[in-house]
Coordinates of C-alpha atoms and ligand atoms in Angstrom, one line a residue:
X157 CA 0.0 0.0 0.0
X158 CA 1.4 3.4 -0.9
X159 CA 2.1 5.5 2.1
X160 CA 0.5 8.9 2.7
X161 CA 2.9 9.6 5.4
X162 CA 4.1 13.1 4.7
X163 CA 1.0 14.8 6.2
X164 CA 1.2 12.5 9.2
X165 CA 4.9 13.3 9.6
X166 CA 4.2 17.0 9.5
X167 CA 1.8 16.6 12.4
X168 CA 4.1 14.5 14.5
X169 CA 7.1 16.8 14.0
X170 CA 5.0 19.3 15.8
X171 CA 5.3 17.1 18.8
X172 CA 9.1 17.2 18.8
X173 CA 9.9 14.1 16.8
X174 CA 12.7 14.1 14.1
X175 CA 11.5 13.3 10.6
X176 CA 12.9 9.7 10.9
X177 CA 11.1 9.2 14.2
X178 CA 7.9 10.6 12.8
X179 CA 8.1 8.2 9.9
X180 CA 8.8 5.3 12.3
X181 CA 5.8 6.1 14.4
X182 CA 3.6 6.6 11.3
X183 CA 4.6 3.1 10.2
X184 CA 3.9 1.6 13.7
X185 CA 0.4 3.2 13.8
X186 CA -0.6 2.3 10.3
X187 CA -3.2 -0.5 10.6
X188 CA -2.9 -3.8 8.7
X189 CA -5.9 -4.0 6.4
X190 CA -7.0 -5.7 3.2
X191 CA -4.8 -3.3 1.2
X192 CA -1.7 -4.2 3.2
X193 CA 0.8 -6.7 1.8
X194 CA 3.1 -8.7 4.1
X195 CA 5.9 -11.1 3.5
X196 CA 7.5 -13.7 5.8
X197 CA 11.3 -13.3 5.6
X198 CA 12.4 -16.7 6.8
X199 CA 16.0 -17.3 7.6
X200 CA 17.0 -13.6 7.3
X201 CA 19.3 -12.3 10.0
X202 CA 18.6 -8.8 11.5
X203 CA 21.4 -7.0 9.7
X204 CA 20.3 -8.3 6.3
X205 CA 16.7 -7.5 7.0
X206 CA 17.5 -3.9 7.9
X207 CA 19.1 -3.2 4.6
X208 CA 16.5 -5.2 2.7
X209 CA 13.7 -3.0 4.2
X210 CA 15.5 0.1 3.1
X211 CA 16.5 -1.0 -0.4
X212 CA 13.8 -3.3 -1.5
X213 CA 10.9 -4.1 0.8
X214 CA 9.9 -0.4 1.3
X215 CA 10.4 0.7 -2.3
X216 CA 8.5 -2.4 -3.7
X217 CA 5.4 -1.5 -1.6
X218 CA 5.6 -4.2 1.2
X219 CA 3.7 -3.0 4.3
X220 CA 5.0 -5.5 6.8
X221 CA 7.4 -8.4 7.4
X222 CA 7.2 -11.5 9.5
X223 CA 10.6 -12.3 11.1
X224 CA 12.1 -15.3 12.7
X225 CA 11.3 -15.7 16.4
X226 CA 13.7 -13.2 18.1
X227 CA 14.3 -14.9 21.4
X228 CA 17.2 -17.0 22.7
X229 CA 16.6 -20.6 21.5
X230 CA 18.0 -24.0 21.8
X231 CA 21.2 -24.4 19.8
X232 CA 21.4 -26.6 16.7
X233 CA 21.8 -26.6 12.9
X234 CA 18.0 -27.1 12.3
X235 CA 15.8 -24.1 11.5
X236 CA 13.2 -25.3 14.0
X237 CA 15.5 -24.7 17.0
X238 CA 14.0 -21.1 16.8
X239 CA 10.7 -22.6 17.9
X240 CA 12.3 -23.9 21.2
X241 CA 12.8 -20.8 23.4
X242 CA 15.3 -21.1 26.4
X243 CA 14.7 -17.5 27.5
X244 CA 13.0 -14.3 26.5
X245 CA 16.2 -12.4 25.9
X246 CA 16.3 -10.9 22.4
X247 CA 19.4 -12.8 21.5
X248 CA 19.3 -15.4 18.8
X249 CA 21.4 -16.8 15.9
X250 CA 19.6 -14.2 13.8
X251 CA 21.4 -11.4 15.8
X252 CA 21.8 -9.6 19.0
X253 CA 19.3 -7.3 20.8
X254 CA 21.2 -4.3 19.4
X255 CA 21.0 -5.6 15.8
X256 CA 17.3 -6.4 16.3
X257 CA 16.7 -2.9 17.6
X258 CA 18.4 -1.3 14.5
X259 CA 16.5 -3.6 12.2
X260 CA 13.2 -2.6 13.6
X261 CA 14.1 1.1 13.3
X262 CA 15.3 0.7 9.8
X263 CA 12.2 -1.1 8.7
X264 CA 9.8 1.4 10.3
X265 CA 11.7 4.2 8.7
X266 CA 11.2 2.5 5.3
X267 CA 7.5 2.2 5.9
X268 CA 7.6 -1.5 6.7
X269 CA 6.0 -2.8 9.9
X270 CA 7.7 -5.5 11.9
X271 CA 5.7 -8.5 13.0
X272 CA 7.8 -11.1 14.9
X273 CA 7.1 -14.7 15.5
X274 CA 6.0 -15.2 19.1
X275 CA 6.7 -18.6 20.5
X276 CA 4.8 -18.4 23.8
X277 CA 3.0 -21.8 24.1
X278 CA 6.0 -23.8 25.2
X279 CA 9.7 -23.7 26.0
X280 CA 12.6 -25.8 24.6
X281 CA 12.5 -29.6 25.1
X282 CA 15.3 -31.8 26.4
X283 CA 18.4 -30.1 25.1
X284 CA 21.2 -31.0 27.5
X285 CA 20.5 -27.9 29.7
X286 CA 19.7 -30.0 32.7
X287 CA 17.4 -32.7 34.0
X288 CA 13.6 -32.5 34.0
X289 CA 12.4 -29.3 35.6
X290 CA 15.4 -27.2 34.4
X291 CA 15.6 -28.4 30.8
X292 CA 13.8 -25.3 29.6
X293 CA 16.0 -22.9 31.4
X294 CA 18.8 -21.0 29.7
X295 CA 22.3 -21.6 31.1
X296 CA 23.1 -17.9 30.5
X297 CA 20.3 -16.2 32.4
X298 CA 18.3 -16.5 35.6
X299 CA 15.6 -19.1 35.2
X300 CA 12.5 -17.6 33.6
X301 CA 10.0 -20.3 34.4
X302 CA 10.0 -23.1 37.0
X303 CA 8.2 -26.4 37.2
X304 CA 4.8 -25.1 38.4
X305 CA 4.6 -22.7 35.4
X306 CA 4.0 -25.7 33.2
X307 CA 1.0 -27.9 32.7
X308 CA 3.1 -30.9 33.5
X309 CA 4.2 -29.4 36.8
X310 CA 0.6 -28.6 38.1
X311 CA -0.9 -30.7 40.8
X312 CA -2.5 -33.7 39.1
X313 CA -5.9 -32.6 40.5
X314 CA -5.7 -29.4 38.5
X315 CA -8.1 -29.4 35.5
X316 CA -5.2 -28.1 33.3
X317 CA -2.7 -30.8 34.3
X318 CA -1.3 -32.8 31.4
X319 CA 2.1 -34.4 31.0
X320 CA 1.5 -36.3 27.7
X321 CA 2.2 -35.3 24.1
X322 CA -0.8 -34.2 22.1
X323 CA -2.3 -37.0 20.0
X324 CA -5.7 -35.5 19.2
X325 CA -4.9 -32.2 17.6
X326 CA -8.4 -30.9 17.6
X327 CA -9.8 -31.7 21.1
X328 CA -9.8 -28.4 23.1
X329 CA -8.5 -29.7 26.5
X330 CA -5.9 -31.9 24.9
X331 CA -4.6 -29.5 22.3
X332 CA -4.3 -26.6 24.9
X333 CA -3.0 -28.4 28.0
X334 CA -0.8 -31.2 26.6
X335 CA 2.6 -30.9 25.0
X336 CA 3.4 -30.1 21.4
X337 CA 5.4 -33.3 21.1
X338 CA 8.4 -33.1 23.4
X339 CA 8.0 -29.5 24.4
X340 CA 7.1 -28.3 28.0
X341 CA 3.7 -26.6 27.8
X342 CA 3.3 -23.3 29.6
X343 CA 0.3 -22.9 31.9
X344 CA -0.9 -19.8 30.0
X345 CA -4.0 -19.6 32.1
X346 CA -1.9 -18.5 35.2
X347 CA -1.7 -14.7 35.6
X348 CA 2.0 -15.0 36.6
X349 CA 2.8 -16.8 33.3
X350 CA 0.7 -14.3 31.3
X351 CA 2.7 -11.4 32.9
X352 CA 6.0 -12.9 31.9
X353 CA 4.8 -13.4 28.3
X354 CA 3.4 -9.9 28.2
X355 CA 6.7 -8.5 29.5
X356 CA 8.5 -10.3 26.6
X357 CA 6.1 -8.9 24.0
X358 CA 6.1 -5.4 25.6
X359 CA 9.9 -5.4 25.4
X360 CA 9.6 -5.7 21.6
X361 CA 6.7 -3.2 21.3
X362 CA 8.8 -0.7 23.1
X363 CA 11.5 -1.2 20.4
X364 CA 8.9 -0.4 17.7
X365 CA 7.6 -3.9 16.8
X366 CA 4.0 -3.6 15.5
X367 CA 2.7 -7.1 16.3
X368 CA 3.1 -10.8 16.5
X369 CA 2.4 -14.1 14.8
X370 CA 1.2 -16.2 17.6
X371 CA 2.9 -19.5 17.1
X372 CA 0.8 -22.5 18.0
X373 CA -2.1 -20.3 18.9
X374 CA -4.3 -23.4 18.5
X375 CA -2.6 -24.8 21.6
X376 CA -3.6 -21.9 23.8
X377 CA -7.2 -21.0 24.7
X378 CA -8.4 -17.7 23.1
X379 CA -9.2 -16.4 26.6
X380 CA -5.5 -16.7 27.6
X381 CA -4.4 -14.8 24.5
X382 CA -7.0 -12.1 25.2
X383 CA -5.7 -11.8 28.8
X384 CA -2.1 -11.4 27.5
X385 CA -3.2 -8.9 24.9
X386 CA -4.8 -6.8 27.7
X387 CA -1.4 -6.5 29.4
X388 CA 0.3 -5.0 26.4
X389 CA 1.5 -1.4 26.4
X390 CA -0.4 -0.7 23.1
X391 CA -2.8 -2.2 20.7
X392 CA -0.6 -4.8 19.0
X393 CA -1.5 -6.7 15.8
X394 CA -2.0 -10.5 16.4
X395 CA -2.2 -13.1 13.6
X396 CA -2.8 -16.5 15.1
X397 CA -1.6 -19.8 13.8
X398 CA -4.6 -22.1 14.0
X399 CA -3.7 -24.9 11.6
X400 CA -6.4 -26.9 9.8
X401 CA -10.0 -26.4 10.6
X402 CA -11.9 -23.1 10.0
X403 CA -14.3 -23.9 12.8
X404 CA -11.4 -23.9 15.3
X405 CA -9.9 -20.8 13.6
X406 CA -13.2 -19.0 14.1
X407 CA -12.9 -19.4 17.9
X408 CA -9.8 -17.1 17.7
X409 CA -11.4 -14.1 15.8
X410 CA -11.9 -12.3 19.1
X411 CA -8.2 -12.1 19.8
X412 CA -6.9 -11.3 16.3
X413 CA -6.5 -12.4 12.7
X414 CA -5.9 -16.0 11.5
X415 CA -4.6 -17.7 8.3
X416 CA -7.1 -19.1 5.8
X417 CA -5.9 -22.7 5.4
X418 CA -8.5 -23.7 2.8
X419 CA -7.4 -20.8 0.6
X420 CA -3.8 -22.1 0.7
X421 CA -5.1 -25.4 -0.6
X422 CA -6.5 -23.5 -3.6
X423 CA -3.1 -22.0 -4.3
X424 CA -1.6 -25.5 -4.1
X425 CA -4.2 -27.0 -6.4
X426 CA -4.0 -24.1 -8.9
X427 CA -0.2 -23.7 -9.2
X428 CA 1.6 -26.9 -8.2
X429 CA 1.5 -28.3 -11.7
X430 CA 1.2 -26.9 -15.2
X431 CA -2.3 -26.0 -16.5
X432 CA -4.6 -25.9 -13.4
X433 CA -5.2 -22.1 -12.8
X434 CA -8.8 -22.5 -13.9
X435 CA -9.5 -24.4 -10.6
X436 CA -9.7 -20.8 -9.1
X437 CA -13.3 -20.8 -10.4
X438 CA -14.4 -22.5 -7.2
X439 CA -12.7 -20.0 -4.9
X440 CA -15.5 -17.4 -4.4
X441 CA -18.1 -20.0 -3.4
X442 CA -15.5 -21.6 -1.0
X443 CA -14.6 -18.4 0.7
X444 CA -18.2 -17.9 1.8
X445 CA -17.9 -21.0 4.0
X446 CA -14.7 -20.0 5.8
X447 CA -16.5 -17.8 8.3
X448 CA -13.3 -15.7 8.8
X449 CA -14.7 -12.4 7.3
X450 CA -12.0 -9.8 6.8
X451 CA -9.8 -11.3 9.5
X452 CA -8.2 -13.9 7.1
X453 CA -4.6 -13.8 5.9
X454 CA -4.2 -15.4 2.5
X455 CA -0.9 -17.2 1.6
X456 CA 0.9 -19.6 -0.7
X457 CA 3.4 -21.1 1.7
X458 CA 5.0 -20.6 5.1
X459 CA 8.1 -21.9 6.7
X460 CA 6.3 -25.2 7.7
X461 CA 4.9 -26.0 4.3
X462 CA 8.1 -24.8 2.6
X463 CA 10.1 -27.3 4.7
X464 CA 7.7 -30.1 5.5
X465 CA 5.7 -30.0 2.2
X466 CA 2.2 -29.3 1.2
X467 CA 2.5 -26.1 -0.9
X468 CA 3.8 -24.7 -4.1
X469 CA 7.5 -24.0 -3.7
X470 CA 10.4 -22.4 -5.4
X471 CA 10.9 -25.7 -7.3
X472 CA 7.8 -24.7 -9.4
X473 CA 9.6 -21.7 -10.9
X474 CA 7.2 -19.4 -12.7
X475 CA 4.2 -21.2 -11.3
X476 CA 5.4 -20.2 -7.8
X477 CA 5.6 -16.6 -8.9
X478 CA 2.1 -16.8 -10.3
X479 CA 0.7 -18.2 -7.1
X480 CA 1.9 -15.1 -5.2
X481 CA 0.4 -12.9 -8.0
X482 CA -2.9 -14.7 -7.5
X483 CA -3.2 -14.0 -3.8
X484 CA -2.3 -10.4 -4.6
X485 CA -5.1 -10.2 -7.2
X486 CA -8.0 -11.5 -5.1
X487 CA -10.1 -9.0 -3.1
X488 CA -10.4 -11.7 -0.3
X489 CA -8.0 -11.6 2.6
X490 CA -4.8 -9.9 3.7
X491 CA -2.0 -11.4 1.6
X492 CA 1.3 -12.7 3.1
X493 CA 4.0 -13.7 0.7
X494 CA 7.0 -15.8 1.6
X495 CA 10.8 -15.3 1.0
X496 CA 13.2 -18.0 2.2
X497 CA 16.2 -20.0 1.3
X498 CA 16.6 -23.2 -0.6
X499 CA 17.8 -26.5 0.9
X500 CA 18.4 -30.1 0.1
X501 CA 17.8 -31.2 3.7
X502 CA 14.4 -30.1 5.0
X503 CA 15.7 -29.6 8.5
X504 CA 18.6 -27.4 7.5
X505 CA 19.0 -23.9 9.1
X506 CA 19.7 -21.0 6.8
X507 CA 23.5 -20.8 5.9
X508 CA 25.5 -20.1 9.0
X509 CA 28.9 -18.4 9.5
X510 CA 31.8 -19.7 11.6
X511 CA 30.3 -18.3 14.8
X512 CA 27.2 -20.4 14.4
X513 CA 25.2 -17.3 13.5
X514 CA 22.9 -17.0 10.5
X515 CA 25.1 -15.5 7.7
X516 CA 24.0 -12.4 5.8
X517 CA 21.4 -13.2 3.1
X518 CA 22.8 -13.0 -0.4
X519 CA 20.5 -12.3 -3.3
X520 CA 21.4 -12.9 -6.9
X521 CA 23.0 -9.6 -8.2
X522 CA 20.6 -9.1 -11.0
X523 CA 16.8 -9.2 -10.9
X524 CA 17.3 -12.5 -12.8
X525 CA 15.4 -15.2 -11.0
X526 CA 16.7 -18.8 -11.1
X527 CA 13.8 -20.2 -13.2
X528 CA 14.8 -22.9 -15.6
X529 CA 14.9 -21.3 -19.1
X530 CA 14.0 -24.6 -20.9
X531 CA 11.4 -25.7 -18.3
X532 CA 10.1 -22.4 -16.7
X533 CA 7.8 -24.3 -14.3
X534 CA 11.0 -25.6 -12.6
X535 CA 14.0 -23.8 -11.1
X536 CA 17.8 -24.1 -10.9
X537 CA 18.6 -23.0 -7.3
X538 CA 21.6 -24.3 -5.4
X539 CA 21.4 -25.3 -1.7
X540 CA 21.3 -22.3 0.5
X541 CA 20.4 -19.7 -2.1
X542 CA 18.0 -17.1 -0.9
X543 CA 14.9 -16.8 -3.1
X544 CA 14.6 -13.0 -2.6
X545 CA 10.9 -13.0 -3.6
X546 CA 10.6 -9.5 -2.3
X547 CA 12.8 -8.3 -5.1
X548 CA 10.8 -9.9 -8.0
X549 CA 9.6 -7.1 -10.1
X550 CA 6.4 -8.9 -11.4
X551 CA 5.3 -9.1 -7.8
X552 CA 6.1 -5.5 -7.1
X553 CA 4.0 -4.8 -10.2
X554 CA 1.1 -6.8 -8.7
X555 CA 1.3 -4.9 -5.4
X556 CA 1.0 -1.7 -7.4
X557 CA -1.9 -3.2 -9.3
X558 CA -3.6 -4.2 -6.0
X559 CA -3.2 -0.7 -4.7
X560 CA -4.7 0.7 -7.9
X561 CA -7.9 -1.5 -7.8
X562 CA -8.5 -0.9 -4.1
X563 CA -11.7 -2.7 -2.9
X564 CA -13.4 -2.9 -6.4
X565 CA -15.6 -6.0 -6.6
X566 CA -14.6 -9.1 -8.5
X567 CA -16.7 -9.6 -11.7
X568 CA -16.7 -11.3 -15.1
X569 CA -14.8 -14.5 -14.0
X570 CA -13.4 -16.7 -16.8
X571 CA -11.9 -20.2 -16.2
X572 CA -10.9 -22.6 -18.9
X573 CA -8.0 -25.1 -19.5
X574 CA -5.3 -23.6 -17.3
X575 CA -6.5 -20.0 -17.7
X576 CA -8.2 -18.0 -15.0
X577 CA -9.2 -14.3 -15.1
X578 CA -11.5 -11.7 -13.7
X579 CA -12.2 -8.0 -13.6
X580 CA -12.2 -5.8 -10.5
X581 CA -15.3 -4.0 -11.5
X582 CA -14.4 -1.0 -13.6
X583 CA -10.9 -0.6 -12.0
X584 CA -8.8 -3.4 -13.4
X585 CA -8.4 -6.7 -15.0
X586 CA -6.2 -9.8 -14.3
X587 CA -5.6 -13.0 -16.3
X588 CA -3.5 -16.0 -15.4
X589 CA -2.0 -18.4 -18.0
X590 CA -0.7 -21.4 -16.2
X591 CA -0.1 -23.4 -19.4
X592 CA 3.1 -23.8 -21.4
X593 CA 1.5 -22.2 -24.4
X594 CA 0.7 -18.6 -25.4
X595 CA -2.9 -17.9 -24.7
X596 CA -4.8 -16.0 -27.3
X597 CA -7.4 -14.0 -25.4
X598 CA -10.5 -13.0 -27.5
X599 CA -13.1 -10.4 -26.5
X600 CA -12.7 -10.8 -22.7
X601 CA -15.0 -8.5 -20.8
X602 CA -12.7 -6.2 -18.7
X603 CA -15.0 -3.4 -17.4
X604 CA -12.3 -0.9 -18.4
X605 CA -12.6 2.1 -20.6
X606 CA -11.3 1.8 -24.2
X607 CA -7.6 2.5 -24.6
X608 CA -4.1 1.2 -24.3
X609 CA -2.9 -0.2 -21.0
X610 CA 0.6 -1.2 -19.7
X611 CA 0.8 -4.6 -18.0
X612 CA 2.0 -4.3 -14.4
X613 CA 3.4 -7.9 -14.3
X614 CA 5.9 -7.4 -17.1
X615 CA 7.0 -3.9 -16.1
X616 CA 4.1 -1.4 -15.9
X617 CA 4.3 2.1 -17.3
X618 CA 7.6 3.6 -18.3
X619 CA 8.8 6.0 -15.6
X620 CA 9.2 8.6 -18.3
X621 CA 5.8 10.0 -18.9
X622 CA 4.6 9.6 -22.5
X623 CA 7.2 6.8 -23.2
X624 CA 4.7 4.0 -23.1
X625 CA 5.3 0.7 -21.2
X626 CA 8.4 -1.1 -19.9
X627 CA 6.8 -4.5 -20.7
X628 CA 3.7 -5.6 -22.5
X629 CA 0.8 -3.5 -23.5
X630 CA -2.8 -4.5 -24.2
X631 CA -5.7 -2.7 -25.9
X632 CA -9.2 -2.5 -24.6
X633 CA -11.7 -2.1 -27.4
X634 CA -14.7 0.4 -27.4
X635 CA -17.0 -2.3 -26.1
X636 CA -14.7 -2.8 -23.1
X637 CA -13.3 -6.2 -24.3
X638 CA -9.7 -7.3 -24.5
X639 CA -8.1 -9.3 -27.4
X640 CA -4.4 -10.2 -27.2
X641 CA -1.7 -12.7 -26.5
X642 CA -0.6 -13.7 -23.0
X643 CA 2.7 -15.6 -22.9
X644 CA 3.0 -19.0 -21.2
X645 CA 3.3 -19.1 -17.4
X646 CA 2.4 -15.5 -17.1
X647 CA 0.0 -13.0 -15.8
X648 CA -1.7 -10.0 -17.4
X649 CA -2.6 -7.2 -14.9
X650 CA -3.9 -3.9 -16.2
X651 CA -5.8 -1.1 -14.4
X652 CA -7.1 2.4 -14.7
X653 CA -3.7 3.5 -13.4
X654 CA -1.8 1.8 -16.2
X655 CA -3.6 3.5 -19.1
X656 CA -1.3 5.5 -21.3
Ligands
LIG142 C1 10.9 -30.8 16.5 C2 10.9 -32.2 15.9 C3 9.8 -33.0 16.6 C4 10.1 -33.0 18.1 C5 10.2 -31.6 18.6 C6 10.6 -31.5 20.1 O1 10.6 -32.1 14.5 O2 9.9 -34.3 16.1 O3 9.0 -33.7 18.8 O4 11.2 -30.8 17.9 O5 11.9 -32.1 20.2 C7 8.7 -26.4 14.5 C8 8.9 -27.7 13.5 C9 8.8 -28.9 14.3 C10 9.8 -28.9 15.5 C11 9.3 -27.7 16.4 C12 10.2 -27.5 17.6 O6 7.9 -27.6 12.5 O7 9.2 -30.0 13.4 O8 9.7 -30.1 16.3 O9 9.5 -26.5 15.6 O10 11.5 -27.3 17.3 C13 0.6 -28.6 14.4 C14 0.4 -27.3 15.3 C15 1.1 -26.1 14.7 C16 2.5 -26.3 14.4 C17 2.6 -27.5 13.4 C18 4.0 -27.9 13.0 O11 -1.0 -27.1 15.5 O12 1.0 -25.0 15.7 O13 2.0 -28.7 14.1 N1 3.2 -25.2 13.8 C19 4.0 -24.2 14.6 C20 5.2 -23.6 13.8 C21 6.2 -24.7 13.6 C22 6.8 -25.1 15.0 C23 5.7 -25.1 16.1 C24 4.4 -24.7 15.9 C25 6.2 -25.4 17.4 O14 4.7 -23.1 12.6 O15 7.3 -24.3 12.8 O16 7.3 -26.4 14.9 O17 6.6 -24.1 17.9 C26 -2.8 -31.2 11.5 C27 -3.2 -30.6 12.8 C28 -2.4 -29.4 13.1 C29 -0.9 -29.7 13.1 C30 -0.6 -30.3 11.7 C31 0.9 -30.7 11.7 O18 -3.2 -30.4 10.4 O19 -4.6 -30.3 12.8 O20 -2.7 -28.9 14.4 O21 -0.2 -28.5 13.3 O22 -1.4 -31.4 11.4 O23 1.3 -30.9 10.4
LIG143 CA1 -0.7 -25.1 25.5

């Protein structure tokens, strides 16, 4: 979403803030809505994220990032050690507290809100830090929690007592009181535990963080999350991870937003293999049953599906890019994209340096993406390459297209043999060709006024007024229809704003 920050800044400077501080607080106070675009930056250390916010995320129109969990964690070469906290100190293999603080300030100054991953349901499992009862304590800091702070340490007569691993992932008592396999489960109903968690989140809010992805939210009662939220120093954004069923996700709408899992299944069905984009025709009817209203985040993949499977991935080359373009084109939901690193071993942490810290992220020097030229629905990444999705210009183009169509309704849907398209009322038109052949569009109803339009996906308007388009251009006839050729594995996105 483009920022209308200057006016706000002018107001805040009046209160004694420097222009940079005013920009930072304008970013923090900007709400996350349907026109906001977020991206999970998985495996990025704090130093690299700071420069990426300034140089690419802000300029390309991203409104927020989701970072790795920032707290001290169990040591190891697997990415998932970040999900096993040993203390709430902001020290991790992604960087120190000082580096974290600088990153948050740099991102806010670039207009990019910072949402961190909050792992507050459990602490680390047996990790060599001690015997039962101390295994979840950091060797470096005073113990944060003790045995009675965990469900397994409560008197056995307590209704919340449980020392087993979860086996029924949907039963309320079991999923909230028992252990995510192997991990000591915090007694989040206790006010003393809630206060410690709130202190951890408040520490980050005070540094300029805007909100949190609540990891394993499904394993904490919504009432506990609401109690924690009430202890925060300001109104923080919550997006809660409630995997699987919409009916369980609906229980969490009172404490914040949630991800739409059924929508992600559409992305997988439409873009995992060549020629299935037309399956999008069932989406609008499906959405009506989610019951998540405007509190749903839409997505293609996250760190779990990227590593454990169950989504389109970077292996699908241009289809992967098109899947992100699709969630950016739909009026439904708040889209979150994903930028990570490639791996041969699904447990592998992002590339580390000699000090066992995550190394700086390296993006290919050009905007060239490692899609296979001969088979564009595959890719040619090496192990440990960063995908740098936030730099892909077709997606920056789609973000601009999304801004330009605003909340205009979806109309004139077409779906046939790998092709899917629709108008956004009279504001814009989008068309997906997931086949390996050029698609000859004939007389598609666009809702747009007659004229020539630049395609946002292939480059948009030339920055020099009057110089036409950087990429493809399409013509809308007097009757509002479009006839033209859309290349294979590509998207056509035109709007009022790209008329020339
Ligand atoms: C690792 C090992 C485990 C071991 C554990 C403790 O892999 O074998 O038991 O350590 O030693 C991440 C990794 C896990 C890792 C964990 C801790 O993904 O592999 O465990 O970190 O290091 C359920 C939850 C959902 C959860 C998913 C993974 O409901 O909340 O499982 N997702 C979040 C994060 C993960 C993270 C955690 C939670 C833990 O996104 O990255 O785990 O902090 C059905 C059910 C769902 C279930 C889903 C599992 O759909 O309905 O409830 O999701 O299956 O696929
Ligand atoms: Ca729990």
